Amino acid sequence: MPLDPSFIGRSYPPSQPYDVSREKIREFADAIGATSPAYRDAEAAKALGHRDVIAPPTFAIVVAMKTNETVMFDPELKLDYSRVVHGDQSFTHHRPITAGDQLVSVAHVDAITSRMGNDMVTVRTEISTVDGELVTTAKSMLVVRGEDA
Amino acid sequence: MTAGIVTEVGTELPALSVRLTRADLVRYAGASLDFNPIHWNEKTAKDVGLPDVIAHGMLTMAVASRIVAEWIGDPGAIVEYGCRFGRPVVVPNDGEGALVEVTAKVTKDFEDGTVKVNINAAFEGKSVLTGAFARVRVS
């Protein structure tokens, strides 16, 4: 059954603040094999003009995935999460995510389309500091595979 | 950015080859908090019609970002990064894993101090990320 298009434009309440730590950034950098000193060494990051170590460009998925799930698990949307696959992803960094940031995320449903029995849901997550500074815009397109697709 | 690097349109970035093993998938699952079992459990993967366990698309995307970060020096210069997940990277349970080969090229100067870098990530000779690109601040 196609998803209800009236969800387009819907926004969700802000997430709980997420504290970005040097340790989590290093753990994420290790997991992707990234060796840049800007991810690991605060002095090296400062020499590049950053306040503290910065996160890799896809680190924002750690918070964006939670907001995606807020949408996917919305009982009113009646979506079968076991049929969801990640279609595409983008990040726009207004500035790099930096250790010490306290990030709040707000999910917006930008689009719902159907094609060949699959539903496509585009969730935009606006990630800001608790003080309201916009840091990253993450967009995820999630494909809900149809029963026959 | 690192002084002296060439960012003109047409510049090819130094290529990157990354081997992803099951251990890498488990480590990424923990770091990213994405515990979908298709990335570590063969039975679940096969039950949903996959040939075997596959890498997280987000892991492949993250690994591919390294070609730009290592070239430009300051990963904070990557102001935009996007891709579609075209096909899966299948990771066998053999200790060898899957080889992902990343290439990239500067394709456009936006003339606002940023350039576009198109990125290709290939597994078994086929592109796994579609339309992958980064917008990178160069001045």
Short mmCIF file of C-alpha atoms in Angstrom, two decimals:
data_model
loop_
_atom_site.label_atom_id
_atom_site.label_comp_id
_atom_site.label_asym_id
_atom_site.label_seq_id
_atom_site.Cartn_x
_atom_site.Cartn_y
_atom_site.Cartn_z
CA MET A 1 0.00 0.00 0.00
CA PRO A 2 1.48 3.38 -0.94
CA LEU A 3 2.51 5.64 1.92
CA ASP A 4 0.25 8.53 2.84
CA PRO A 5 1.51 11.58 0.85
CA SER A 6 0.02 13.92 3.45
CA PHE A 7 3.19 13.23 5.49
CA ILE A 8 5.16 15.40 3.05
CA GLY A 9 6.16 18.57 4.89
CA ARG A 10 5.77 17.04 8.33
CA SER A 11 8.41 17.87 10.95
CA TYR A 12 9.18 16.05 14.17
CA PRO A 13 10.09 17.42 17.61
CA PRO A 14 13.82 18.08 18.24
CA SER A 15 15.95 15.18 19.44
CA GLN A 16 17.63 15.05 22.82
CA PRO A 17 21.03 16.80 22.66
CA TYR A 18 23.88 14.60 21.39
CA ASP A 19 27.29 15.33 22.94
CA VAL A 20 30.09 15.00 20.38
CA SER A 21 33.22 13.64 22.09
CA ARG A 22 36.82 13.36 20.93
CA GLU A 23 36.67 9.67 21.78
CA LYS A 24 33.60 8.99 19.60
CA ILE A 25 35.18 10.87 16.70
CA ARG A 26 38.39 8.85 17.04
CA GLU A 27 36.41 5.60 17.23
CA PHE A 28 34.49 6.55 14.06
CA ALA A 29 37.70 7.59 12.27
CA ASP A 30 39.31 4.27 13.23
CA ALA A 31 36.28 2.37 11.92
CA ILE A 32 36.59 3.99 8.48
CA GLY A 33 40.39 3.74 8.40
CA ALA A 34 40.80 7.53 8.27
CA THR A 35 44.15 8.78 9.49
CA SER A 36 43.77 12.57 9.27
CA PRO A 37 45.28 14.26 12.36
CA ALA A 38 42.31 16.67 12.35
CA TYR A 39 40.17 13.75 13.62
CA ARG A 40 42.58 12.78 16.40
CA ASP A 41 44.83 15.61 17.53
CA ALA A 42 43.28 18.81 18.91
CA GLU A 43 46.46 20.80 18.22
CA ALA A 44 46.53 19.66 14.59
CA ALA A 45 42.85 20.56 14.24
CA LYS A 46 43.48 24.01 15.77
CA ALA A 47 46.34 24.58 13.34
CA LEU A 48 43.75 24.12 10.56
CA GLY A 49 41.50 26.72 12.18
CA HIS A 50 39.11 24.41 14.05
CA ARG A 51 38.12 24.78 17.70
CA ASP A 52 38.91 21.13 18.51
CA VAL A 53 39.09 17.83 16.62
CA ILE A 54 36.52 17.62 13.83
CA ALA A 55 34.39 14.70 12.71
CA PRO A 56 34.68 12.89 9.34
CA PRO A 57 32.22 14.09 6.67
CA THR A 58 29.81 11.18 7.21
CA PHE A 59 29.87 11.20 11.02
CA ALA A 60 26.55 13.07 11.02
CA ILE A 61 24.86 9.79 10.09
CA VAL A 62 25.18 8.78 13.76
CA VAL A 63 22.59 11.41 14.66
CA ALA A 64 20.73 11.46 11.32
CA MET A 65 19.98 7.74 11.51
CA LYS A 66 18.17 8.29 14.80
CA THR A 67 15.98 10.98 13.30
CA ASN A 68 15.35 8.81 10.22
CA GLU A 69 14.13 6.11 12.60
CA THR A 70 11.84 8.62 14.33
CA VAL A 71 10.11 8.99 10.97
CA MET A 72 10.31 5.32 9.96
CA PHE A 73 8.85 4.16 13.28
CA ASP A 74 6.05 6.76 13.32
CA PRO A 75 3.08 4.41 13.78
CA GLU A 76 0.84 6.71 11.74
CA LEU A 77 3.09 6.27 8.69
CA LYS A 78 2.41 2.48 8.73
CA LEU A 79 5.78 1.63 7.21
CA ASP A 80 7.39 -1.83 7.25
CA TYR A 81 10.88 -1.03 8.53
CA SER A 82 12.18 -4.50 7.65
CA ARG A 83 11.72 -3.59 3.97
CA VAL A 84 13.67 -0.33 4.16
CA VAL A 85 16.96 0.10 2.29
CA HIS A 86 19.13 3.21 2.07
CA GLY A 87 18.78 4.75 -1.40
CA ASP A 88 20.94 7.83 -1.20
CA GLN A 89 22.58 10.13 1.29
CA SER A 90 24.00 13.62 1.29
CA PHE A 91 25.51 15.98 3.82
CA THR A 92 25.91 19.73 3.64
CA HIS A 93 28.28 20.99 6.30
CA HIS A 94 27.73 24.62 7.25
CA ARG A 95 30.78 23.99 9.39
CA PRO A 96 32.45 20.73 10.47
CA ILE A 97 30.97 18.87 13.43
CA THR A 98 33.48 19.52 16.22
CA ALA A 99 34.23 17.79 19.52
CA GLY A 100 32.36 19.56 22.29
CA ASP A 101 29.31 20.29 20.14
CA GLN A 102 25.94 19.56 21.66
CA LEU A 103 23.77 18.73 18.67
CA VAL A 104 20.01 18.80 18.34
CA SER A 105 18.36 17.25 15.28
CA VAL A 106 15.03 17.96 13.66
CA ALA A 107 13.61 15.60 11.03
CA HIS A 108 11.54 16.86 8.11
CA VAL A 109 9.76 14.67 5.55
CA ASP A 110 10.69 16.38 2.28
CA ALA A 111 9.24 13.90 -0.20
CA ILE A 112 7.28 10.69 -0.58
CA THR A 113 7.10 9.15 -4.03
CA SER A 114 6.18 5.76 -5.44
CA ARG A 115 7.78 4.03 -8.37
CA MET A 116 7.46 0.45 -9.61
CA GLY A 117 5.88 -0.72 -6.37
CA ASN A 118 8.48 0.89 -4.13
CA ASP A 119 7.95 3.90 -1.88
CA MET A 120 10.71 6.49 -1.55
CA VAL A 121 10.82 8.67 1.53
CA THR A 122 13.24 11.62 1.73
CA VAL A 123 14.05 12.69 5.28
CA ARG A 124 16.00 15.91 5.82
CA THR A 125 17.65 16.25 9.20
CA GLU A 126 18.70 19.72 10.28
CA ILE A 127 21.48 19.39 12.85
CA SER A 128 22.15 22.46 15.00
CA THR A 129 23.92 23.21 18.25
CA VAL A 130 21.78 23.64 21.36
CA ASP A 131 22.43 27.38 20.87
CA GLY A 132 20.76 27.27 17.48
CA GLU A 133 23.80 27.39 15.17
CA LEU A 134 23.06 25.30 12.07
CA VAL A 135 25.92 22.80 11.62
CA THR A 136 24.89 20.12 9.11
CA THR A 137 21.98 19.32 6.84
CA ALA A 138 21.70 15.57 6.18
CA LYS A 139 19.36 14.15 3.56
CA SER A 140 18.51 10.47 3.40
CA MET A 141 16.39 8.84 0.73
CA LEU A 142 14.97 5.60 2.09
CA VAL A 143 13.41 3.01 -0.18
CA VAL A 144 10.59 0.88 1.16
CA ARG A 145 10.65 -2.17 -1.08
CA GLY A 146 7.19 -3.21 -2.21
CA GLU A 147 5.86 -6.73 -1.54
CA ASP A 148 6.43 -7.69 -5.17
CA ALA A 149 9.49 -5.55 -5.88
CA MET B 1 43.94 23.03 2.52
CA THR B 2 47.51 21.89 2.12
CA ALA B 3 49.66 24.49 0.40
CA GLY B 4 50.73 23.66 -3.12
CA ILE B 5 48.15 21.06 -4.07
CA VAL B 6 46.66 21.38 -7.51
CA THR B 7 42.88 21.83 -7.54
CA GLU B 8 42.30 22.70 -11.21
CA VAL B 9 39.50 21.05 -13.15
CA GLY B 10 40.79 17.77 -14.58
CA THR B 11 43.11 17.01 -11.66
CA GLU B 12 43.01 13.34 -10.68
CA LEU B 13 43.33 12.61 -6.97
CA PRO B 14 45.75 9.92 -5.75
CA ALA B 15 43.83 6.61 -5.94
CA LEU B 16 42.89 4.67 -2.83
CA SER B 17 42.35 0.92 -2.36
CA VAL B 18 40.60 -0.28 0.78
CA ARG B 19 39.98 -3.85 1.84
CA LEU B 20 36.85 -4.38 3.93
CA THR B 21 36.66 -7.52 6.06
CA ARG B 22 33.94 -8.86 8.33
CA ALA B 23 35.89 -7.42 11.27
CA ASP B 24 35.72 -3.97 9.63
CA LEU B 25 31.95 -4.29 9.29
CA VAL B 26 31.54 -5.19 12.96
CA ARG B 27 33.78 -2.29 13.97
CA TYR B 28 31.81 0.14 11.79
CA ALA B 29 28.52 -1.20 13.18
CA GLY B 30 29.73 -0.36 16.67
CA ALA B 31 31.10 3.06 15.77
CA SER B 32 28.06 4.13 13.77
CA LEU B 33 25.45 2.34 15.92
CA ASP B 34 24.03 0.69 12.77
CA PHE B 35 23.48 -2.89 13.93
CA ASN B 36 21.37 -4.08 10.98
CA PRO B 37 22.18 -7.84 10.90
CA ILE B 38 22.56 -7.93 7.10
CA HIS B 39 26.00 -6.43 7.81
CA TRP B 40 27.19 -9.26 10.07
CA ASN B 41 24.79 -12.23 9.95
CA GLU B 42 24.92 -14.47 6.86
CA LYS B 43 21.59 -16.09 7.58
CA THR B 44 19.75 -12.77 7.78
CA ALA B 45 21.50 -11.51 4.65
CA LYS B 46 20.55 -14.62 2.68
CA ASP B 47 17.00 -14.61 4.06
CA VAL B 48 16.43 -11.18 2.51
CA GLY B 49 17.85 -12.29 -0.83
CA LEU B 50 21.42 -11.05 -0.61
CA PRO B 51 24.28 -13.31 -1.76
CA ASP B 52 26.09 -12.89 1.57
CA VAL B 53 26.79 -10.27 4.24
CA ILE B 54 27.18 -6.80 2.66
CA ALA B 55 29.05 -3.71 3.82
CA HIS B 56 27.03 -0.78 5.14
CA GLY B 57 26.51 1.64 2.25
CA MET B 58 27.51 4.32 4.75
CA LEU B 59 30.82 2.52 5.38
CA THR B 60 31.61 2.50 1.66
CA MET B 61 30.62 6.16 1.49
CA ALA B 62 32.82 6.98 4.49
CA VAL B 63 35.79 5.06 3.08
CA ALA B 64 35.38 6.85 -0.26
CA SER B 65 35.48 10.23 1.52
CA ARG B 66 39.06 9.48 2.53
CA ILE B 67 40.31 10.06 -1.02
CA VAL B 68 39.23 13.69 -0.74
CA ALA B 69 40.27 14.20 2.90
CA GLU B 70 43.75 12.77 2.28
CA TRP B 71 44.19 14.93 -0.83
CA ILE B 72 43.00 18.25 0.57
CA GLY B 73 44.61 17.84 3.99
CA ASP B 74 41.85 19.51 6.00
CA PRO B 75 38.77 17.26 6.01
CA GLY B 76 36.81 20.30 7.21
CA ALA B 77 37.15 21.63 3.66
CA ILE B 78 34.56 19.05 2.52
CA VAL B 79 31.43 21.21 2.63
CA GLU B 80 29.13 18.83 0.79
CA TYR B 81 29.21 15.10 0.13
CA GLY B 82 26.58 12.89 -1.44
CA CYS B 83 25.95 9.67 -3.32
CA ARG B 84 23.39 7.05 -4.24
CA PHE B 85 23.90 3.47 -3.15
CA GLY B 86 24.00 1.70 -6.49
CA ARG B 87 25.03 -1.86 -5.67
CA PRO B 88 26.20 -3.71 -2.56
CA VAL B 89 29.75 -4.60 -1.57
CA VAL B 90 29.59 -8.30 -0.70
CA VAL B 91 32.02 -9.25 2.06
CA PRO B 92 32.92 -12.95 2.31
CA ASN B 93 33.91 -14.57 5.61
CA ASP B 94 37.44 -15.43 4.46
CA GLY B 95 39.74 -12.91 6.11
CA GLU B 96 40.48 -11.41 2.70
CA GLY B 97 37.26 -9.43 2.53
CA ALA B 98 36.25 -7.19 -0.36
CA LEU B 99 38.47 -4.75 -2.22
CA VAL B 100 37.00 -1.29 -2.84
CA GLU B 101 38.95 0.85 -5.31
CA VAL B 102 38.37 4.58 -5.11
CA THR B 103 39.29 7.15 -7.76
CA ALA B 104 38.33 10.80 -8.00
CA LYS B 105 38.74 13.83 -10.23
CA VAL B 106 38.11 17.57 -9.97
CA THR B 107 35.28 18.19 -12.46
CA LYS B 108 34.06 21.72 -11.85
CA ASP B 109 35.14 25.04 -10.38
CA PHE B 110 32.14 26.74 -8.77
CA GLU B 111 34.16 30.00 -8.74
CA ASP B 112 33.18 30.69 -5.13
CA GLY B 113 36.30 29.11 -3.64
CA THR B 114 34.93 25.58 -3.96
CA VAL B 115 35.36 22.82 -6.54
CA LYS B 116 33.41 19.69 -7.36
CA VAL B 117 35.17 16.35 -7.07
CA ASN B 118 33.50 13.33 -8.67
CA ILE B 119 34.27 10.09 -6.86
CA ASN B 120 34.08 6.53 -8.14
CA ALA B 121 34.13 3.54 -5.79
CA ALA B 122 34.38 0.17 -7.54
CA PHE B 123 33.99 -3.39 -6.29
CA GLU B 124 34.70 -6.30 -8.64
CA GLY B 125 35.09 -3.76 -11.43
CA LYS B 126 31.64 -2.25 -10.99
CA SER B 127 30.72 1.10 -9.50
CA VAL B 128 28.99 0.75 -6.11
CA LEU B 129 28.30 4.42 -5.39
CA THR B 130 26.35 6.30 -8.07
CA GLY B 131 26.87 10.00 -8.66
CA ALA B 132 29.21 10.34 -5.68
CA PHE B 133 30.63 13.83 -5.38
CA ALA B 134 32.13 16.21 -2.88
CA ARG B 135 32.19 19.98 -2.91
CA VAL B 136 35.50 21.06 -1.47
CA ARG B 137 36.68 24.48 -0.31
CA VAL B 138 40.04 25.20 -1.91
CA SER B 139 40.58 28.87 -1.08
#
